[in-house]
Amino acid sequence: MAEERACCVVSVSGPTDGPWSCSGVVLSRGPGLVLCQGAVFAPFLRDGPAAWAQPRALLPADLRPCPRLLVLQPSAGTRAPALGLDPSAGGLQQHEARLLALVPCGAFQQALGRAFGPAEQWRFGGEAAGDDLEALHWFAWLRVPGLDTPGEGWIARASASCLRKGEGLLACGSPFGDLCPDLFLNTLSRGVVSNVAGEENALILTDARCLPGTEGGGAFLPSPDGSRLVAVIAASLCWKGAEWVGLTLLCSLAAILRSSASVLGEAGVVVPPVPGRVAAVPAGGGQDPLGWVALVECGAVWGSGVLLAPRLLLTCRHVVEAGAPLRVTPAPGPGRPATTLNGRLVFATQESSPFDVAVVELEESVPGFVPLCLADTFLPGEEVSVVGFGALGRACGPSVTVGVLSAVVAVAGRPVMLQTTCAVHGGSSGGPLVSSRSGRLLGIVASNTRDTGAGSTYPHLNFCIPITILQPPIAHYRRTGDPSAFAGLNRVGEGVQAAWRLQRQPAHPSKL
């Protein structure tokens, strides 16, 4: 595949220590150029971590001692990792490289500062990046003469400014860097654009699952005429407080190239312009669920909600139970400018009910409302997506994550709980669960899984309330305006209570 041929491993070692390694991308073969994450050079900075704070590029003279650089790639005609790479058999090529410069990406740094507030205790980790937040926006340019190939030029590229939330991405990197390249070199992972921030989408979050060591690898945008490199992996793992977010942090390639143009020009490298737009392959069919979701704020508490009608919103009880005034901000879109509306709580289930549901009436109609379609059946294993204000939340609008409908829990033949593998975070509660195949609303997110002993969460196992539970009282309320239509949600049998028992406060210490 083109993605595997474009990616590599970068190994950095000193005379007495190392090696340190990360993934990289072969951006050009005429001349041979490799781009990777800059943090792998941290042990060799003359000024130590303080060097990351300056705005100018760092040159080879800023390193000590002069490290040895190797670029590892599969040999021509060898497909990794399926066939395995044996260096003694010529399956792995090693090329000597030299550092041209370490370059900071200013647009990415600014987006990081705005999207990831220090009060929210964001942390990023990986083999290359570690916990050194100052190095996240630094990238290294390597000159690799062994990659020079007559007649070949720069890799096919695309601008991140064309990305849309929910659009498919393919990530390629090498878990654990130069450890066991015969097993891990240029591993692929598929996901979607979960969120974007900054100038021309300089910062991108994806739910493609990447492991430590993939920092510096590439994120590719599939298109009918072949994949195009759109971003570089900056951090494979993200935490928000004690919550593992399960998303990968990317930096726009176009932003890196803009920041690097002058430094590369001094080295005699001309950077060709990045195409502004390509015909992308959509992640799924159906309607756009971004038009259904809204931010719901109740005092200091906030979450997500689903717009069922121009003035009717569905969310979770725990989002609105503070009793403070309700403010609802629908996600902006075509024909819908950013606006915040006041809401009135019509109904909320009792705390004893396993169905964590609240119904809100808006004081005004949502402009540009598009009616949604409700599902009446559920297919375990089908691809689904969750839209909500988790993770980046209010800073960057709703995020999109994809997965599968992993289980349908039924009582007496009636679905009462849906489980998915979509990454779900604090703030996603009340957001829509949507079938990627049909575009229909399957349910609303109620909770994800938490380890109460460690205080951490597992975003890829979560629980949703089926829309088939909620559809009859919603239809009755819309006909009559009588809130008692929802009273049956408080009267459920022991089987339903048992299915949702992990959501209740446990009488004894529990792992969930």
Short mmCIF file of C-alpha atoms in Angstrom, two decimals:
data_model
loop_
_atom_site.label_atom_id
_atom_site.label_comp_id
_atom_site.label_asym_id
_atom_site.label_seq_id
_atom_site.Cartn_x
_atom_site.Cartn_y
_atom_site.Cartn_z
CA MET A 1 0.00 0.00 0.00
CA ALA A 2 1.10 3.58 -0.66
CA GLU A 3 0.77 4.49 3.03
CA GLU A 4 3.23 1.77 4.07
CA ARG A 5 5.77 2.82 1.44
CA ALA A 6 5.49 6.43 2.62
CA CYS A 7 6.16 5.70 6.29
CA CYS A 8 9.29 4.67 8.16
CA VAL A 9 11.01 4.49 11.55
CA VAL A 10 13.55 7.09 12.70
CA SER A 11 16.23 5.95 15.17
CA VAL A 12 18.45 8.45 17.03
CA SER A 13 21.46 7.32 19.08
CA GLY A 14 24.53 8.82 20.71
CA PRO A 15 28.02 7.40 21.19
CA THR A 16 27.15 5.90 24.56
CA ASP A 17 23.35 5.94 24.89
CA GLY A 18 20.13 5.35 23.00
CA PRO A 19 18.68 4.63 20.61
CA TRP A 20 15.50 6.65 20.84
CA SER A 21 13.01 6.18 18.05
CA CYS A 22 9.70 7.25 16.57
CA SER A 23 7.84 6.95 13.31
CA GLY A 24 8.36 9.18 10.30
CA VAL A 25 7.02 10.02 6.84
CA VAL A 26 9.01 10.02 3.59
CA LEU A 27 7.76 13.27 2.11
CA SER A 28 10.05 13.32 -0.90
CA ARG A 29 12.34 11.00 -2.84
CA GLY A 30 13.74 13.72 -5.04
CA PRO A 31 15.52 14.72 -2.82
CA GLY A 32 15.06 12.13 -0.05
CA LEU A 33 13.36 13.93 2.87
CA VAL A 34 11.84 12.48 6.03
CA LEU A 35 9.64 14.33 8.53
CA CYS A 36 9.22 13.08 12.11
CA GLN A 37 8.27 14.23 15.62
CA GLY A 38 10.92 16.51 17.12
CA ALA A 39 10.74 15.22 20.69
CA VAL A 40 12.90 12.20 19.81
CA PHE A 41 15.85 14.63 19.79
CA ALA A 42 15.20 15.86 23.35
CA PRO A 43 18.15 13.93 24.92
CA PHE A 44 20.58 15.73 22.57
CA LEU A 45 19.54 19.38 23.06
CA ARG A 46 22.47 21.51 24.28
CA ASP A 47 20.13 23.78 26.22
CA GLY A 48 17.94 20.95 27.49
CA PRO A 49 14.13 21.29 27.61
CA ALA A 50 14.44 25.10 27.65
CA ALA A 51 15.25 24.93 23.93
CA TRP A 52 11.63 24.02 23.13
CA ALA A 53 10.43 27.42 24.42
CA GLN A 54 12.08 29.48 21.68
CA PRO A 55 10.27 30.41 18.46
CA ARG A 56 13.18 29.88 16.06
CA ALA A 57 14.25 26.64 14.43
CA LEU A 58 16.96 24.50 16.00
CA LEU A 59 19.90 23.51 13.78
CA PRO A 60 22.38 20.61 14.07
CA ALA A 61 24.76 22.87 16.02
CA ASP A 62 22.12 23.07 18.77
CA LEU A 63 22.51 19.35 19.48
CA ARG A 64 25.11 17.52 21.59
CA PRO A 65 26.81 15.19 20.93
CA CYS A 66 26.24 14.69 17.23
CA PRO A 67 23.76 11.77 17.15
CA ARG A 68 23.64 9.02 14.57
CA LEU A 69 20.40 8.98 12.60
CA LEU A 70 18.98 5.94 10.85
CA VAL A 71 15.81 5.66 8.76
CA LEU A 72 14.30 2.16 8.55
CA GLN A 73 12.00 1.19 5.68
CA PRO A 74 10.80 -2.06 4.12
CA SER A 75 12.78 -3.09 1.07
CA ALA A 76 11.23 -2.54 -2.35
CA GLY A 77 8.66 -5.23 -3.04
CA THR A 78 8.36 -6.20 0.63
CA ARG A 79 5.00 -5.53 2.19
CA ALA A 80 5.06 -4.80 5.92
CA PRO A 81 4.07 -6.07 8.34
CA ALA A 82 2.27 -9.05 6.83
CA LEU A 83 5.34 -10.80 5.44
CA GLY A 84 7.69 -9.96 8.30
CA LEU A 85 10.96 -8.09 7.86
CA ASP A 86 14.25 -9.86 8.41
CA PRO A 87 17.26 -7.49 8.10
CA SER A 88 19.62 -10.40 7.39
CA ALA A 89 17.41 -11.40 4.45
CA GLY A 90 17.26 -7.88 3.03
CA GLY A 91 13.68 -7.26 4.11
CA LEU A 92 14.58 -4.05 5.93
CA GLN A 93 16.50 -1.11 4.52
CA GLN A 94 18.57 1.14 6.80
CA HIS A 95 19.58 4.56 5.54
CA GLU A 96 21.97 7.03 7.15
CA ALA A 97 20.38 10.44 7.62
CA ARG A 98 21.35 13.90 8.79
CA LEU A 99 19.28 16.52 10.54
CA LEU A 100 18.40 19.61 8.53
CA ALA A 101 16.47 21.39 11.30
CA LEU A 102 13.99 21.08 14.14
CA VAL A 103 11.09 23.41 13.34
CA PRO A 104 8.25 24.63 15.61
CA CYS A 105 4.76 24.75 14.08
CA GLY A 106 3.27 28.01 15.38
CA ALA A 107 -0.28 27.43 14.13
CA PHE A 108 -0.40 24.03 15.85
CA GLN A 109 1.01 25.50 19.08
CA GLN A 110 -1.64 28.24 19.11
CA ALA A 111 -4.43 25.72 18.51
CA LEU A 112 -3.09 23.54 21.34
CA GLY A 113 -3.19 26.47 23.75
CA ARG A 114 -6.77 27.39 22.86
CA ALA A 115 -8.26 23.91 22.69
CA PHE A 116 -6.54 22.23 25.65
CA GLY A 117 -6.93 24.52 28.66
CA PRO A 118 -4.50 23.98 31.56
CA ALA A 119 -7.39 23.89 34.05
CA GLU A 120 -8.62 20.66 32.42
CA GLN A 121 -5.31 18.86 33.15
CA TRP A 122 -4.62 17.55 29.67
CA ARG A 123 -1.65 15.21 29.29
CA PHE A 124 -0.12 13.65 26.19
CA GLY A 125 2.23 10.70 26.10
CA GLY A 126 4.15 8.33 23.87
CA GLU A 127 7.55 6.85 23.22
CA ALA A 128 8.84 10.02 21.59
CA ALA A 129 6.79 12.75 23.24
CA GLY A 130 6.70 11.46 26.79
CA ASP A 131 5.06 14.08 28.99
CA ASP A 132 7.08 16.96 27.52
CA LEU A 133 4.23 19.21 26.38
CA GLU A 134 6.67 21.87 25.15
CA ALA A 135 7.90 19.50 22.42
CA LEU A 136 4.51 18.61 20.95
CA HIS A 137 4.62 21.30 18.26
CA TRP A 138 8.20 20.57 17.14
CA PHE A 139 9.02 18.51 14.06
CA ALA A 140 12.30 17.30 12.57
CA TRP A 141 13.41 17.40 8.93
CA LEU A 142 15.95 14.77 7.86
CA ARG A 143 17.94 14.55 4.64
CA VAL A 144 18.26 10.91 3.56
CA PRO A 145 20.42 10.49 0.43
CA GLY A 146 19.70 6.75 0.33
CA LEU A 147 16.07 7.52 -0.50
CA ASP A 148 16.91 9.65 -3.56
CA THR A 149 15.01 8.16 -6.49
CA PRO A 150 15.32 9.61 -10.03
CA GLY A 151 11.99 10.64 -11.48
CA GLU A 152 10.16 10.72 -8.13
CA GLY A 153 9.20 13.82 -6.21
CA TRP A 154 6.96 14.71 -3.29
CA ILE A 155 4.31 12.46 -1.84
CA ALA A 156 0.66 13.19 -2.70
CA ARG A 157 -0.58 15.69 -0.11
CA ALA A 158 -3.83 17.42 0.88
CA SER A 159 -4.66 20.44 3.01
CA ALA A 160 -6.33 19.84 6.36
CA SER A 161 -8.56 22.85 5.70
CA CYS A 162 -10.77 20.56 3.60
CA LEU A 163 -11.40 18.08 6.44
CA ARG A 164 -14.89 17.53 7.80
CA LYS A 165 -15.80 15.93 11.11
CA GLY A 166 -16.71 12.30 10.58
CA GLU A 167 -14.58 12.00 7.44
CA GLY A 168 -12.51 8.82 7.14
CA LEU A 169 -8.75 8.80 7.89
CA LEU A 170 -6.07 6.11 7.68
CA ALA A 171 -3.17 6.37 10.15
CA CYS A 172 0.17 4.64 9.52
CA GLY A 173 2.95 4.37 12.11
CA SER A 174 5.21 1.88 13.86
CA PRO A 175 4.18 1.00 17.43
CA PHE A 176 7.17 1.08 19.79
CA GLY A 177 9.41 2.67 17.16
CA ASP A 178 12.46 0.56 16.28
CA LEU A 179 11.48 -2.27 18.65
CA CYS A 180 10.73 -5.40 16.59
CA PRO A 181 10.22 -3.73 13.20
CA ASP A 182 9.63 -7.18 11.73
CA LEU A 183 6.34 -7.17 13.68
CA PHE A 184 5.28 -3.54 13.93
CA LEU A 185 6.72 -1.55 11.03
CA ASN A 186 4.09 0.67 9.36
CA THR A 187 0.96 -0.63 11.04
CA LEU A 188 -2.36 0.74 9.75
CA SER A 189 -5.34 2.02 11.75
CA ARG A 190 -8.62 3.37 10.42
CA GLY A 191 -10.75 6.08 12.04
CA VAL A 192 -12.44 9.41 11.38
CA VAL A 193 -11.79 13.09 11.92
CA SER A 194 -13.20 13.51 15.43
CA ASN A 195 -12.56 17.24 15.81
CA VAL A 196 -10.47 20.09 14.42
CA ALA A 197 -9.14 23.39 15.76
CA GLY A 198 -6.94 26.30 14.81
CA GLU A 199 -6.10 28.11 11.60
CA GLU A 200 -7.04 25.95 8.59
CA ASN A 201 -7.53 22.99 10.95
CA ALA A 202 -3.91 22.98 12.16
CA LEU A 203 -4.92 20.62 15.01
CA ILE A 204 -6.86 17.43 14.34
CA LEU A 205 -8.16 14.72 16.64
CA THR A 206 -8.90 11.25 15.28
CA ASP A 207 -10.27 8.09 16.84
CA ALA A 208 -7.86 5.98 14.75
CA ARG A 209 -6.13 3.94 17.46
CA CYS A 210 -2.40 4.59 17.56
CA LEU A 211 0.14 3.31 20.06
CA PRO A 212 3.30 4.86 21.57
CA GLY A 213 6.02 5.01 18.94
CA THR A 214 3.67 5.99 16.11
CA GLU A 215 4.40 9.69 16.76
CA GLY A 216 5.72 11.15 13.50
CA GLY A 217 3.71 8.72 11.39
CA GLY A 218 1.22 9.87 8.80
CA ALA A 219 -2.55 10.34 8.62
CA PHE A 220 -3.90 9.86 5.11
CA LEU A 221 -7.11 11.04 3.49
CA PRO A 222 -8.53 8.36 1.17
CA SER A 223 -9.72 9.61 -2.19
CA PRO A 224 -10.74 7.99 -5.50
CA ASP A 225 -7.36 8.74 -7.09
CA GLY A 226 -5.30 7.45 -4.14
CA SER A 227 -4.57 8.36 -0.54
CA ARG A 228 -3.08 11.74 0.27
CA LEU A 229 -1.03 12.66 3.34
CA VAL A 230 -2.92 15.28 5.35
CA ALA A 231 -1.38 15.26 8.85
CA VAL A 232 1.38 13.93 11.10
CA ILE A 233 0.82 12.09 14.38
CA ALA A 234 1.89 14.39 17.25
CA ALA A 235 0.76 12.32 20.26
CA SER A 236 -0.69 8.83 20.28
CA LEU A 237 -2.28 8.99 23.74
CA CYS A 238 -4.31 11.73 25.43
CA TRP A 239 -5.62 12.06 28.99
CA LYS A 240 -8.00 14.65 30.42
CA GLY A 241 -7.44 14.49 34.16
CA ALA A 242 -7.76 10.79 35.03
CA GLU A 243 -9.81 10.08 31.90
CA TRP A 244 -8.08 8.34 29.02
CA VAL A 245 -9.63 10.01 25.99
CA GLY A 246 -8.79 7.31 23.45
CA LEU A 247 -8.07 9.82 20.66
CA THR A 248 -4.91 10.56 18.68
CA LEU A 249 -3.57 14.10 18.24
CA LEU A 250 -2.50 15.12 14.72
CA CYS A 251 -0.81 18.20 13.28
CA SER A 252 -1.75 19.43 9.82
CA LEU A 253 0.98 18.76 7.25
CA ALA A 254 0.19 22.05 5.51
CA ALA A 255 0.80 23.93 8.78
CA ILE A 256 4.17 22.19 9.24
CA LEU A 257 5.20 23.00 5.67
CA ARG A 258 4.30 26.68 6.11
CA SER A 259 6.37 26.85 9.28
CA SER A 260 9.29 25.08 7.61
CA ALA A 261 9.42 26.82 4.23
CA SER A 262 12.13 29.37 5.06
CA VAL A 263 14.38 26.88 6.87
CA LEU A 264 14.09 24.36 4.06
CA GLY A 265 14.69 27.12 1.51
CA GLU A 266 18.01 27.93 3.19
CA ALA A 267 18.90 24.25 2.79
CA GLY A 268 18.08 24.40 -0.92
CA VAL A 269 14.78 22.52 -0.63
CA VAL A 270 11.80 23.97 -2.49
CA VAL A 271 8.45 23.05 -0.91
CA PRO A 272 5.68 22.67 -3.52
CA PRO A 273 2.23 24.03 -2.60
CA VAL A 274 -0.26 21.72 -0.93
CA PRO A 275 -3.47 21.11 -2.92
CA GLY A 276 -6.39 22.80 -1.22
CA ARG A 277 -9.10 20.18 -1.70
CA VAL A 278 -9.51 16.60 -2.88
CA ALA A 279 -12.57 14.48 -3.53
CA ALA A 280 -12.84 12.64 -0.24
CA VAL A 281 -14.35 9.28 0.59
CA PRO A 282 -17.14 9.82 3.17
CA ALA A 283 -17.02 7.81 6.39
CA GLY A 284 -20.65 6.68 6.18
CA GLY A 285 -24.04 7.31 4.63
CA GLY A 286 -27.24 8.86 5.86
CA GLN A 287 -27.95 12.29 7.28
CA ASP A 288 -25.38 14.45 9.02
CA PRO A 289 -25.80 13.88 12.79
CA LEU A 290 -23.85 17.07 13.53
CA GLY A 291 -27.11 18.88 12.75
CA TRP A 292 -28.94 17.01 15.49
CA VAL A 293 -26.64 17.65 18.45
CA ALA A 294 -26.62 20.57 20.89
CA LEU A 295 -24.56 21.67 23.88
CA VAL A 296 -26.66 21.62 27.07
CA GLU A 297 -25.50 23.74 30.03
CA CYS A 298 -27.08 23.74 33.48
CA GLY A 299 -25.08 25.86 35.88
CA ALA A 300 -21.54 24.45 36.01
CA VAL A 301 -22.68 21.13 34.50
CA TRP A 302 -22.70 20.57 30.75
CA GLY A 303 -23.38 17.75 28.35
CA SER A 304 -24.98 16.98 25.01
CA GLY A 305 -28.50 16.68 23.68
CA VAL A 306 -30.42 15.50 20.60
CA LEU A 307 -32.78 17.86 18.78
CA LEU A 308 -35.97 15.87 18.10
CA ALA A 309 -38.01 18.84 16.83
CA PRO A 310 -37.38 22.58 16.32
CA ARG A 311 -38.20 23.22 20.01
CA LEU A 312 -37.76 19.78 21.60
CA LEU A 313 -34.53 18.33 22.95
CA LEU A 314 -33.65 15.01 24.57
CA THR A 315 -30.73 14.68 27.00
CA CYS A 316 -29.72 12.87 30.20
CA ARG A 317 -31.12 13.56 33.65
CA HIS A 318 -27.67 13.94 35.21
CA VAL A 319 -26.88 16.78 32.77
CA VAL A 320 -29.79 18.95 33.98
CA GLU A 321 -30.37 17.81 37.56
CA ALA A 322 -28.51 20.81 39.06
CA GLY A 323 -31.76 22.79 38.77
CA ALA A 324 -30.03 25.87 37.36
CA PRO A 325 -31.31 27.71 34.26
CA LEU A 326 -30.90 25.70 31.08
CA ARG A 327 -28.96 27.02 28.09
CA VAL A 328 -28.94 25.10 24.80
CA THR A 329 -26.51 25.84 21.96
CA PRO A 330 -27.20 23.85 18.77
CA ALA A 331 -24.12 22.95 16.75
CA PRO A 332 -23.71 25.60 14.02
CA GLY A 333 -24.01 24.51 10.40
CA PRO A 334 -25.43 25.51 7.01
CA GLY A 335 -28.36 27.86 7.60
CA ARG A 336 -27.76 27.76 11.34
CA PRO A 337 -25.53 30.43 12.90
CA ALA A 338 -24.13 29.95 16.39
CA THR A 339 -26.89 30.84 18.86
CA THR A 340 -27.79 30.00 22.45
CA LEU A 341 -31.41 29.44 23.51
CA ASN A 342 -33.03 29.17 26.91
CA GLY A 343 -34.68 25.88 27.76
CA ARG A 344 -37.36 24.65 30.17
CA LEU A 345 -37.19 21.24 31.79
CA VAL A 346 -40.36 19.35 30.88
CA PHE A 347 -39.53 15.99 32.42
CA ALA A 348 -36.66 14.16 34.10
CA THR A 349 -36.70 10.55 35.22
CA GLN A 350 -36.40 9.80 38.91
CA GLU A 351 -32.99 8.84 40.23
CA SER A 352 -34.34 5.36 40.91
CA SER A 353 -35.09 4.86 37.21
CA PRO A 354 -32.40 3.07 35.17
CA PHE A 355 -33.24 5.30 32.20
CA ASP A 356 -31.21 8.49 32.64
CA VAL A 357 -33.45 10.78 30.54
CA ALA A 358 -34.59 14.40 30.49
CA VAL A 359 -36.83 16.30 28.04
CA VAL A 360 -36.31 20.02 27.41
CA GLU A 361 -38.53 22.55 25.59
CA LEU A 362 -36.74 25.49 23.95
CA GLU A 363 -38.08 29.04 24.10
CA GLU A 364 -37.51 29.47 20.36
CA SER A 365 -37.30 27.19 17.36
CA VAL A 366 -33.86 26.10 16.20
CA PRO A 367 -33.18 27.69 12.78
CA GLY A 368 -32.46 25.29 9.94
CA PHE A 369 -33.73 22.25 11.82
CA VAL A 370 -33.62 19.05 9.75
CA PRO A 371 -35.96 16.26 10.93
CA LEU A 372 -34.18 13.08 11.89
CA CYS A 373 -35.14 9.46 11.23
CA LEU A 374 -35.58 7.09 14.17
CA ALA A 375 -34.47 3.46 14.09
CA ASP A 376 -36.82 0.61 14.93
CA THR A 377 -34.32 -2.26 14.74
CA PHE A 378 -30.73 -2.77 15.89
CA LEU A 379 -28.07 -4.88 14.19
CA PRO A 380 -25.19 -6.01 16.44
CA GLY A 381 -21.86 -5.46 14.71
CA GLU A 382 -23.04 -2.62 12.46
CA GLU A 383 -20.91 0.51 12.23
CA VAL A 384 -22.17 3.38 14.37
CA SER A 385 -21.07 6.86 15.37
CA VAL A 386 -21.47 9.00 18.47
CA VAL A 387 -21.65 12.80 18.31
CA GLY A 388 -21.27 14.88 21.44
CA PHE A 389 -19.49 17.63 23.31
CA GLY A 390 -17.05 15.33 25.11
CA ALA A 391 -13.26 15.74 24.93
CA LEU A 392 -12.76 19.23 23.43
CA GLY A 393 -16.35 20.10 24.32
CA ARG A 394 -17.19 23.76 24.32
CA ALA A 395 -13.80 24.78 22.89
CA CYS A 396 -14.22 23.24 19.43
CA GLY A 397 -17.81 22.09 19.08
CA PRO A 398 -19.03 18.50 18.93
CA SER A 399 -16.71 15.56 18.31
CA VAL A 400 -17.44 12.49 16.19
CA THR A 401 -16.21 8.98 16.98
CA VAL A 402 -17.01 5.70 15.25
CA GLY A 403 -17.19 2.07 16.29
CA VAL A 404 -19.60 -0.83 16.16
CA LEU A 405 -22.79 -1.70 17.98
CA SER A 406 -21.12 -4.30 20.17
CA ALA A 407 -24.18 -5.59 22.06
CA VAL A 408 -27.94 -5.21 22.27
CA VAL A 409 -29.22 -6.10 25.75
CA ALA A 410 -32.87 -7.17 25.67
CA VAL A 411 -35.39 -7.96 28.41
CA ALA A 412 -38.40 -10.04 27.41
CA GLY A 413 -37.42 -9.55 23.77
CA ARG A 414 -37.34 -5.76 24.05
CA PRO A 415 -33.99 -3.91 23.65
CA VAL A 416 -33.29 -1.90 26.82
CA MET A 417 -29.56 -1.13 26.43
CA LEU A 418 -27.13 -0.63 23.55
CA GLN A 419 -23.37 -1.01 23.92
CA THR A 420 -20.84 0.44 21.47
CA THR A 421 -17.09 0.66 20.94
CA CYS A 422 -17.16 4.38 20.01
CA ALA A 423 -14.87 6.52 22.17
CA VAL A 424 -17.17 8.34 24.61
CA HIS A 425 -15.99 11.00 27.06
CA GLY A 426 -17.29 13.21 29.83
CA GLY A 427 -19.65 15.72 28.18
CA SER A 428 -20.93 13.20 25.61
CA SER A 429 -23.94 12.24 27.75
CA GLY A 430 -27.21 12.84 25.92
CA GLY A 431 -25.57 12.87 22.50
CA PRO A 432 -26.91 10.84 19.56
CA LEU A 433 -25.89 7.30 18.65
CA VAL A 434 -26.33 6.98 14.88
CA SER A 435 -26.23 4.10 12.41
CA SER A 436 -23.53 4.77 9.80
CA ARG A 437 -25.39 2.51 7.38
CA SER A 438 -28.87 4.02 7.52
CA GLY A 439 -28.21 7.41 9.14
CA ARG A 440 -30.98 6.72 11.68
CA LEU A 441 -30.93 7.68 15.35
CA LEU A 442 -30.38 4.51 17.42
CA GLY A 443 -30.38 6.05 20.88
CA ILE A 444 -28.70 8.51 23.26
CA VAL A 445 -25.45 8.08 25.16
CA ALA A 446 -25.96 7.58 28.89
CA SER A 447 -22.53 6.60 30.30
CA ASN A 448 -19.20 4.96 29.66
CA THR A 449 -17.33 2.49 31.84
CA ARG A 450 -15.39 3.60 34.89
CA ASP A 451 -12.93 1.84 37.17
CA THR A 452 -14.04 3.21 40.52
CA GLY A 453 -10.89 1.92 42.22
CA ALA A 454 -8.43 3.68 39.90
CA GLY A 455 -10.76 6.57 39.04
CA SER A 456 -10.18 6.05 35.32
CA THR A 457 -12.58 5.46 32.45
CA TYR A 458 -12.70 3.15 29.46
CA PRO A 459 -14.07 5.23 26.58
CA HIS A 460 -14.52 2.34 24.15
CA LEU A 461 -17.19 0.57 26.22
CA ASN A 462 -20.31 2.63 26.77
CA PHE A 463 -24.03 2.31 27.36
CA CYS A 464 -26.85 3.96 25.38
CA ILE A 465 -30.63 4.10 25.80
CA PRO A 466 -32.42 2.69 22.72
CA ILE A 467 -34.62 5.20 20.93
CA THR A 468 -37.34 2.52 20.77
CA ILE A 469 -37.75 2.94 24.55
CA LEU A 470 -38.24 6.68 24.16
CA GLN A 471 -40.15 6.95 20.90
CA PRO A 472 -43.69 6.12 22.17
CA PRO A 473 -43.71 8.69 25.03
CA ILE A 474 -42.09 11.28 22.77
CA ALA A 475 -44.79 10.80 20.11
CA HIS A 476 -47.53 10.99 22.77
CA TYR A 477 -46.07 14.18 24.25
CA ARG A 478 -45.79 15.84 20.83
CA ARG A 479 -49.50 15.11 20.21
CA THR A 480 -50.81 16.14 23.62
CA GLY A 481 -48.18 18.33 25.32
CA ASP A 482 -48.75 16.27 28.47
CA PRO A 483 -45.47 15.52 30.37
CA SER A 484 -47.10 12.54 32.07
CA ALA A 485 -46.47 10.71 28.81
CA PHE A 486 -42.97 10.01 30.15
CA ALA A 487 -44.05 8.70 33.55
CA GLY A 488 -43.70 5.09 32.40
CA LEU A 489 -39.91 5.56 32.25
CA ASN A 490 -39.96 5.56 36.05
CA ARG A 491 -41.92 2.29 36.25
CA VAL A 492 -39.75 -0.52 34.92
CA GLY A 493 -39.37 -4.12 35.94
CA GLU A 494 -36.58 -5.88 37.77
CA GLY A 495 -35.08 -7.18 34.53
CA VAL A 496 -34.48 -3.66 33.21
CA GLN A 497 -33.16 -2.55 36.61
CA ALA A 498 -30.72 -5.47 36.55
CA ALA A 499 -29.51 -4.65 33.03
CA TRP A 500 -28.60 -1.10 34.14
CA ARG A 501 -27.41 -2.02 37.63
CA LEU A 502 -23.80 -0.91 37.00
CA GLN A 503 -24.97 2.67 36.47
CA ARG A 504 -26.28 2.85 40.04
CA GLN A 505 -24.03 3.59 43.00
CA PRO A 506 -22.75 0.15 44.08
CA ALA A 507 -23.39 -1.07 47.60
CA HIS A 508 -19.94 -2.70 47.54
CA PRO A 509 -16.70 -1.60 45.86
CA SER A 510 -16.85 -2.41 42.17
CA LYS A 511 -14.55 -2.22 39.20
CA LEU A 512 -17.34 -0.65 37.12
#
